[in-house]
Short mmCIF file of C-alpha atoms in Angstrom, two decimals:
data_model
loop_
_atom_site.label_atom_id
_atom_site.label_comp_id
_atom_site.label_asym_id
_atom_site.label_seq_id
_atom_site.Cartn_x
_atom_site.Cartn_y
_atom_site.Cartn_z
CA UNK A 1 111.04 148.62 106.32
CA UNK A 2 113.49 145.47 104.74
CA UNK A 3 112.14 143.16 106.97
CA UNK A 4 108.39 144.79 106.24
CA UNK A 5 108.18 143.59 102.64
CA UNK A 6 110.36 140.34 103.26
CA UNK A 7 107.55 138.95 105.67
CA UNK A 8 104.79 140.17 103.07
CA UNK A 9 106.60 138.02 100.15
CA UNK A 10 106.85 135.36 102.41
CA UNK A 11 103.13 135.55 103.74
CA UNK A 12 102.35 135.50 100.23
CA UNK A 13 103.84 132.41 99.74
CA UNK A 14 102.47 130.93 102.70
CA UNK A 15 98.56 132.37 101.25
CA UNK A 16 99.06 130.57 97.77
CA UNK A 17 99.26 127.46 99.22
CA UNK A 18 96.82 127.94 101.41
CA UNK A 19 94.82 129.09 98.42
CA UNK A 20 95.48 126.30 96.51
CA UNK A 21 94.80 123.78 98.82
CA UNK A 22 91.33 125.87 99.91
CA UNK A 23 90.01 125.98 96.20
CA UNK A 24 89.97 122.35 96.16
CA UNK A 25 87.84 121.53 99.11
CA UNK A 26 85.54 124.43 98.15
CA UNK A 27 84.83 123.18 94.82
CA UNK A 28 84.36 119.41 95.83
CA UNK A 29 81.99 121.32 98.52
CA UNK A 30 80.20 123.29 96.36
CA UNK A 31 79.63 120.64 93.02
CA UNK A 32 78.99 117.66 95.63
CA UNK A 33 77.76 119.30 98.99
CA UNK A 34 80.30 116.84 100.97
CA UNK A 35 83.15 118.53 102.88
CA UNK A 36 86.07 116.61 102.84
CA UNK A 37 88.08 116.22 106.05
CA UNK A 38 90.68 114.17 104.20
CA UNK A 39 91.58 117.13 101.81
CA UNK A 40 94.97 117.68 104.15
CA UNK A 41 95.30 114.17 104.21
CA UNK A 42 95.36 113.66 100.62
CA UNK A 43 97.81 116.64 100.49
CA UNK A 44 100.42 115.04 102.63
CA UNK A 45 100.10 110.96 100.76
CA UNK A 46 100.65 112.89 97.60
CA UNK A 47 104.26 114.65 99.05
CA UNK A 48 105.34 111.42 100.17
CA UNK A 49 104.19 109.72 96.73
CA UNK A 50 106.42 112.47 95.68
CA UNK A 51 109.71 112.47 97.39
CA UNK A 52 109.54 108.68 97.06
CA UNK A 53 109.76 108.90 93.10
CA UNK A 54 111.65 111.39 93.19
CA UNK A 55 114.29 110.49 96.20
CA UNK A 56 113.65 107.17 96.61
CA UNK A 57 113.11 105.81 92.85
CA UNK A 58 115.36 108.68 91.45
CA UNK A 59 113.06 109.60 88.33
CA UNK A 60 113.78 112.93 86.80
CA UNK A 61 111.80 115.68 88.76
CA UNK A 62 109.32 116.08 85.92
CA UNK A 63 108.53 113.06 85.29
CA UNK A 64 107.19 112.38 89.08
CA UNK A 65 105.46 115.30 88.79
CA UNK A 66 103.13 114.46 85.99
CA UNK A 67 102.85 111.29 87.41
CA UNK A 68 101.95 112.82 90.75
CA UNK A 69 99.93 115.37 90.56
CA UNK A 70 98.00 114.70 87.00
CA UNK A 71 97.61 110.77 86.83
CA UNK A 72 97.85 109.09 90.60
CA UNK A 73 95.77 112.31 92.29
CA UNK A 74 93.13 112.87 90.19
CA UNK A 75 93.22 108.91 89.80
CA UNK A 76 92.56 108.81 93.23
CA UNK A 77 89.96 111.01 93.24
CA UNK A 78 87.92 110.06 90.67
CA UNK A 79 88.23 106.31 91.92
CA UNK A 80 87.24 107.63 95.43
CA UNK A 81 84.13 109.59 94.10
CA UNK A 82 82.74 106.16 92.07
CA UNK A 83 83.80 103.97 94.80
CA UNK A 84 82.91 106.15 97.98
CA UNK A 85 81.09 109.40 97.31
CA UNK A 86 78.75 108.00 94.91
CA UNK A 87 77.41 105.63 97.84
CA UNK A 88 76.32 108.05 99.88
CA UNK A 89 73.79 110.51 98.37
CA UNK A 90 70.89 110.80 100.04
CA UNK A 91 72.91 110.17 103.31
CA UNK A 92 72.83 112.58 106.01
CA UNK A 93 75.81 115.40 106.42
CA UNK A 94 77.23 113.28 109.55
CA UNK A 95 77.21 110.64 107.61
CA UNK A 96 79.70 111.83 105.21
CA UNK A 97 81.69 113.82 107.79
CA UNK A 98 83.01 110.74 109.40
CA UNK A 99 83.49 108.72 105.86
CA UNK A 100 85.20 112.03 105.05
CA UNK A 101 87.10 111.71 108.47
CA UNK A 102 87.49 107.88 108.28
CA UNK A 103 89.56 108.37 104.69
CA UNK A 104 91.77 111.13 106.78
CA UNK A 105 92.91 108.26 109.40
CA UNK A 106 92.71 105.46 106.60
CA UNK A 107 95.34 107.84 105.05
CA UNK A 108 97.51 108.89 107.81
CA UNK A 109 98.36 105.47 109.01
CA UNK A 110 98.51 104.09 105.30
CA UNK A 111 101.03 106.62 105.42
CA UNK A 112 103.04 105.52 108.97
CA UNK A 113 102.96 102.13 107.66
CA UNK A 114 104.38 102.29 104.32
CA UNK A 115 107.16 105.63 105.06
CA UNK A 116 108.32 104.91 108.64
CA UNK A 117 107.79 108.51 110.62
CA UNK A 118 111.62 107.50 112.68
CA UNK A 119 113.58 107.63 109.48
CA UNK A 120 114.72 111.41 108.06
CA UNK A 121 113.69 111.99 104.20
CA UNK A 122 115.64 115.12 103.07
CA UNK A 123 113.74 116.96 100.21
CA UNK A 124 115.17 120.25 98.04
CA UNK A 125 113.01 123.09 97.33
CA UNK A 126 112.39 123.44 93.36
CA UNK A 127 115.47 125.08 91.52
CA UNK A 128 117.43 124.44 94.90
CA UNK A 129 120.03 127.28 95.36
CA UNK A 130 118.33 129.99 93.08
CA UNK A 131 116.95 132.98 93.86
CA UNK A 132 116.24 136.52 92.62
CA UNK A 133 115.92 140.15 94.29
CA UNK A 134 112.92 142.40 93.85
CA UNK A 135 112.78 145.24 95.74
CA UNK A 136 115.57 144.55 97.46
CA UNK A 137 114.38 141.01 99.11
CA UNK A 138 115.74 137.80 98.18
CA UNK A 139 112.80 135.29 96.80
CA UNK A 140 113.90 132.04 95.87
CA UNK A 141 112.59 130.35 92.40
CA UNK A 142 110.34 128.15 94.91
CA UNK A 143 108.93 130.81 96.63
CA UNK A 144 108.46 131.74 92.67
CA UNK A 145 107.19 128.80 91.36
CA UNK A 146 104.54 128.78 94.30
CA UNK A 147 103.36 132.09 93.59
CA UNK A 148 102.74 131.40 90.27
CA UNK A 149 101.03 127.99 90.41
CA UNK A 150 98.36 129.77 92.65
CA UNK A 151 98.09 132.34 89.63
CA UNK A 152 97.55 129.42 87.28
CA UNK A 153 95.39 127.25 89.48
CA UNK A 154 93.19 130.66 90.28
CA UNK A 155 92.60 131.35 86.43
CA UNK A 156 92.69 128.26 85.39
CA UNK A 157 89.33 127.61 87.69
CA UNK A 158 87.72 130.84 86.83
CA UNK A 159 87.94 130.30 83.31
CA UNK A 160 87.09 126.59 84.36
CA UNK A 161 84.06 127.43 85.96
CA UNK A 162 82.29 130.63 84.03
CA UNK A 163 83.95 129.83 80.19
CA UNK A 164 83.74 125.81 79.98
CA UNK A 165 80.33 124.01 79.91
CA UNK A 166 81.16 121.77 82.42
CA UNK A 167 82.08 124.46 84.20
CA UNK A 168 78.45 125.94 83.88
CA UNK A 169 76.68 122.06 84.21
CA UNK A 170 78.96 122.23 87.49
CA UNK A 171 77.63 125.49 89.16
CA UNK A 172 74.51 124.48 88.26
CA UNK A 173 73.93 121.00 90.09
CA UNK A 174 74.84 123.38 92.79
CA UNK A 175 71.73 125.63 92.77
CA UNK A 176 69.41 122.94 91.28
CA UNK A 177 70.53 119.67 90.97
CA UNK A 178 67.07 118.35 89.42
CA UNK A 179 66.78 120.91 87.38
CA UNK A 180 70.52 120.92 85.40
CA UNK A 181 69.66 117.30 84.78
CA UNK A 182 66.36 117.66 82.93
CA UNK A 183 68.88 120.69 80.86
CA UNK A 184 71.36 117.78 80.20
CA UNK A 185 74.20 117.86 82.75
CA UNK A 186 75.35 114.59 84.14
CA UNK A 187 75.66 115.24 88.23
CA UNK A 188 77.59 111.65 88.11
CA UNK A 189 80.02 112.91 85.87
CA UNK A 190 80.58 116.34 87.28
CA UNK A 191 81.26 114.84 90.79
CA UNK A 192 83.84 112.44 89.31
CA UNK A 193 85.48 115.16 87.73
CA UNK A 194 85.35 117.33 90.49
CA UNK A 195 86.90 114.92 93.20
CA UNK A 196 89.20 114.57 90.67
CA UNK A 197 90.38 118.36 90.33
CA UNK A 198 89.89 118.82 94.15
CA UNK A 199 92.55 115.97 95.05
CA UNK A 200 95.13 117.42 92.19
CA UNK A 201 94.67 120.72 94.23
CA UNK A 202 95.19 118.85 97.47
CA UNK A 203 98.04 117.15 95.81
CA UNK A 204 99.79 120.15 94.39
CA UNK A 205 99.51 121.65 97.78
CA UNK A 206 101.51 119.10 99.94
CA UNK A 207 104.23 118.94 96.92
CA UNK A 208 104.63 122.56 97.12
CA UNK A 209 105.29 122.85 101.12
CA UNK A 210 107.28 119.69 101.63
CA UNK A 211 110.47 120.89 100.80
CA UNK A 212 110.02 123.80 103.63
CA UNK A 213 109.11 121.25 106.41
CA UNK A 214 110.34 118.45 107.50
CA UNK A 215 108.79 115.58 105.66
CA UNK A 216 106.46 114.33 108.46
CA UNK A 217 103.15 112.91 108.13
CA UNK A 218 101.21 114.82 111.05
CA UNK A 219 102.72 118.16 110.62
CA UNK A 220 102.16 117.85 106.49
CA UNK A 221 98.64 116.77 107.21
CA UNK A 222 98.00 119.48 110.15
CA UNK A 223 99.35 122.54 107.69
CA UNK A 224 97.09 121.80 104.73
CA UNK A 225 93.99 121.70 107.04
CA UNK A 226 95.16 125.02 108.16
CA UNK A 227 93.79 126.04 104.42
CA UNK A 228 90.26 124.74 105.58
CA UNK A 229 90.06 128.40 107.76
CA UNK A 230 90.99 129.84 104.18
CA UNK A 231 87.50 128.35 102.88
CA UNK A 232 85.35 128.69 105.51
CA UNK A 233 86.25 132.58 104.54
CA UNK A 234 84.58 131.96 101.49
CA UNK A 235 81.94 130.76 103.11
CA UNK A 236 82.60 127.16 100.88
CA UNK A 237 80.68 129.18 97.98
CA UNK A 238 83.08 131.86 96.80
CA UNK A 239 86.75 131.25 95.13
CA UNK A 240 87.91 134.65 94.61
CA UNK A 241 86.93 135.55 98.77
CA UNK A 242 88.43 132.12 99.32
CA UNK A 243 91.76 133.28 97.65
CA UNK A 244 91.14 136.10 99.74
CA UNK A 245 90.93 134.04 103.11
CA UNK A 246 94.06 132.82 102.38
CA UNK A 247 95.44 136.01 101.82
CA UNK A 248 94.66 137.57 105.23
CA UNK A 249 95.49 134.04 106.67
CA UNK A 250 99.03 133.44 104.68
CA UNK A 251 100.01 137.15 105.28
CA UNK A 252 98.98 137.10 109.53
CA UNK A 253 100.52 134.12 109.85
CA UNK A 254 104.12 135.29 108.53
CA UNK A 255 103.95 138.64 110.03
CA UNK A 256 103.16 136.79 113.41
CA UNK A 257 105.89 134.30 112.82
CA UNK A 258 108.55 137.82 112.16
CA UNK A 259 108.00 139.78 114.81
CA UNK A 260 106.23 138.05 117.92
CA UNK A 261 109.60 135.75 117.76
CA UNK A 262 111.54 138.81 117.87
CA UNK A 263 109.71 140.45 121.11
CA UNK A 264 111.59 138.26 123.36
CA UNK A 265 109.46 138.92 126.78
CA UNK A 266 105.93 137.68 125.01
CA UNK A 267 107.60 134.43 123.21
CA UNK A 268 106.17 132.46 126.30
CA UNK A 269 103.08 133.91 126.09
CA UNK A 270 102.46 134.49 122.35
CA UNK A 271 104.48 132.48 120.48
CA UNK A 272 102.30 129.35 120.84
CA UNK A 273 99.66 131.34 119.61
CA UNK A 274 100.63 131.57 116.33
CA UNK A 275 100.15 128.23 115.23
CA UNK A 276 96.34 128.73 116.21
CA UNK A 277 95.87 131.73 114.17
CA UNK A 278 94.10 129.57 111.44
CA UNK A 279 92.52 127.07 113.44
CA UNK A 280 90.68 130.16 115.64
CA UNK A 281 89.85 132.08 112.48
#
């Protein structure tokens, strides 16, 4: 029973990171019509940027987080929309997809150039060494932070889209861009804000997941790409269903890791299935 609860909390943490990353992807797609294949690479690049500030330059963690997540990531998203994505208006979906794939490869190559992949970069979880017990299960403060951030993101996006003028304009542009423009909406500004928020959410997911992994360009990019499956469950439109999809995938992933790894006879055939769960979904 304790293992069931333990894997459940672990799955919730994984689901929270999937949900944060996928919500940024859904927000960008629903407001601009661009499926951002480079979303995972943006999260990876943000994780390396935060590591450089925090452990390379020895900045205090709060300062590094604010600069990376609230300044650089949204600024990069806004510049990306103005400099590249806005110029793609009227082009085919294939063209837009190829551009985002090019961005993925470009960010991946740039990260490999700036941060040597062969060099070890030890990282630490937030509130390293601090734990709390819930229902007999020991949870780290880092895991609680991840769950808390996911909750804040869910509530914040709900309030933004349904309780603010800019949020209503975002949803209106999705339904009918021309009609929204006639009623005073500014699609260009909305798209820029959407990209800023979307890249910011990718950055948050990258920074949160990095301490639990080896800081690797390849691993971080692929793991955040797993969040795409949650976005697909939400049909790239529904944020609540995206969070439900993230919950399903996170729990499936961690329960599979926990129980299949204990079945020695099945490891050879089934253990390789575990990393494929989000991709298959």
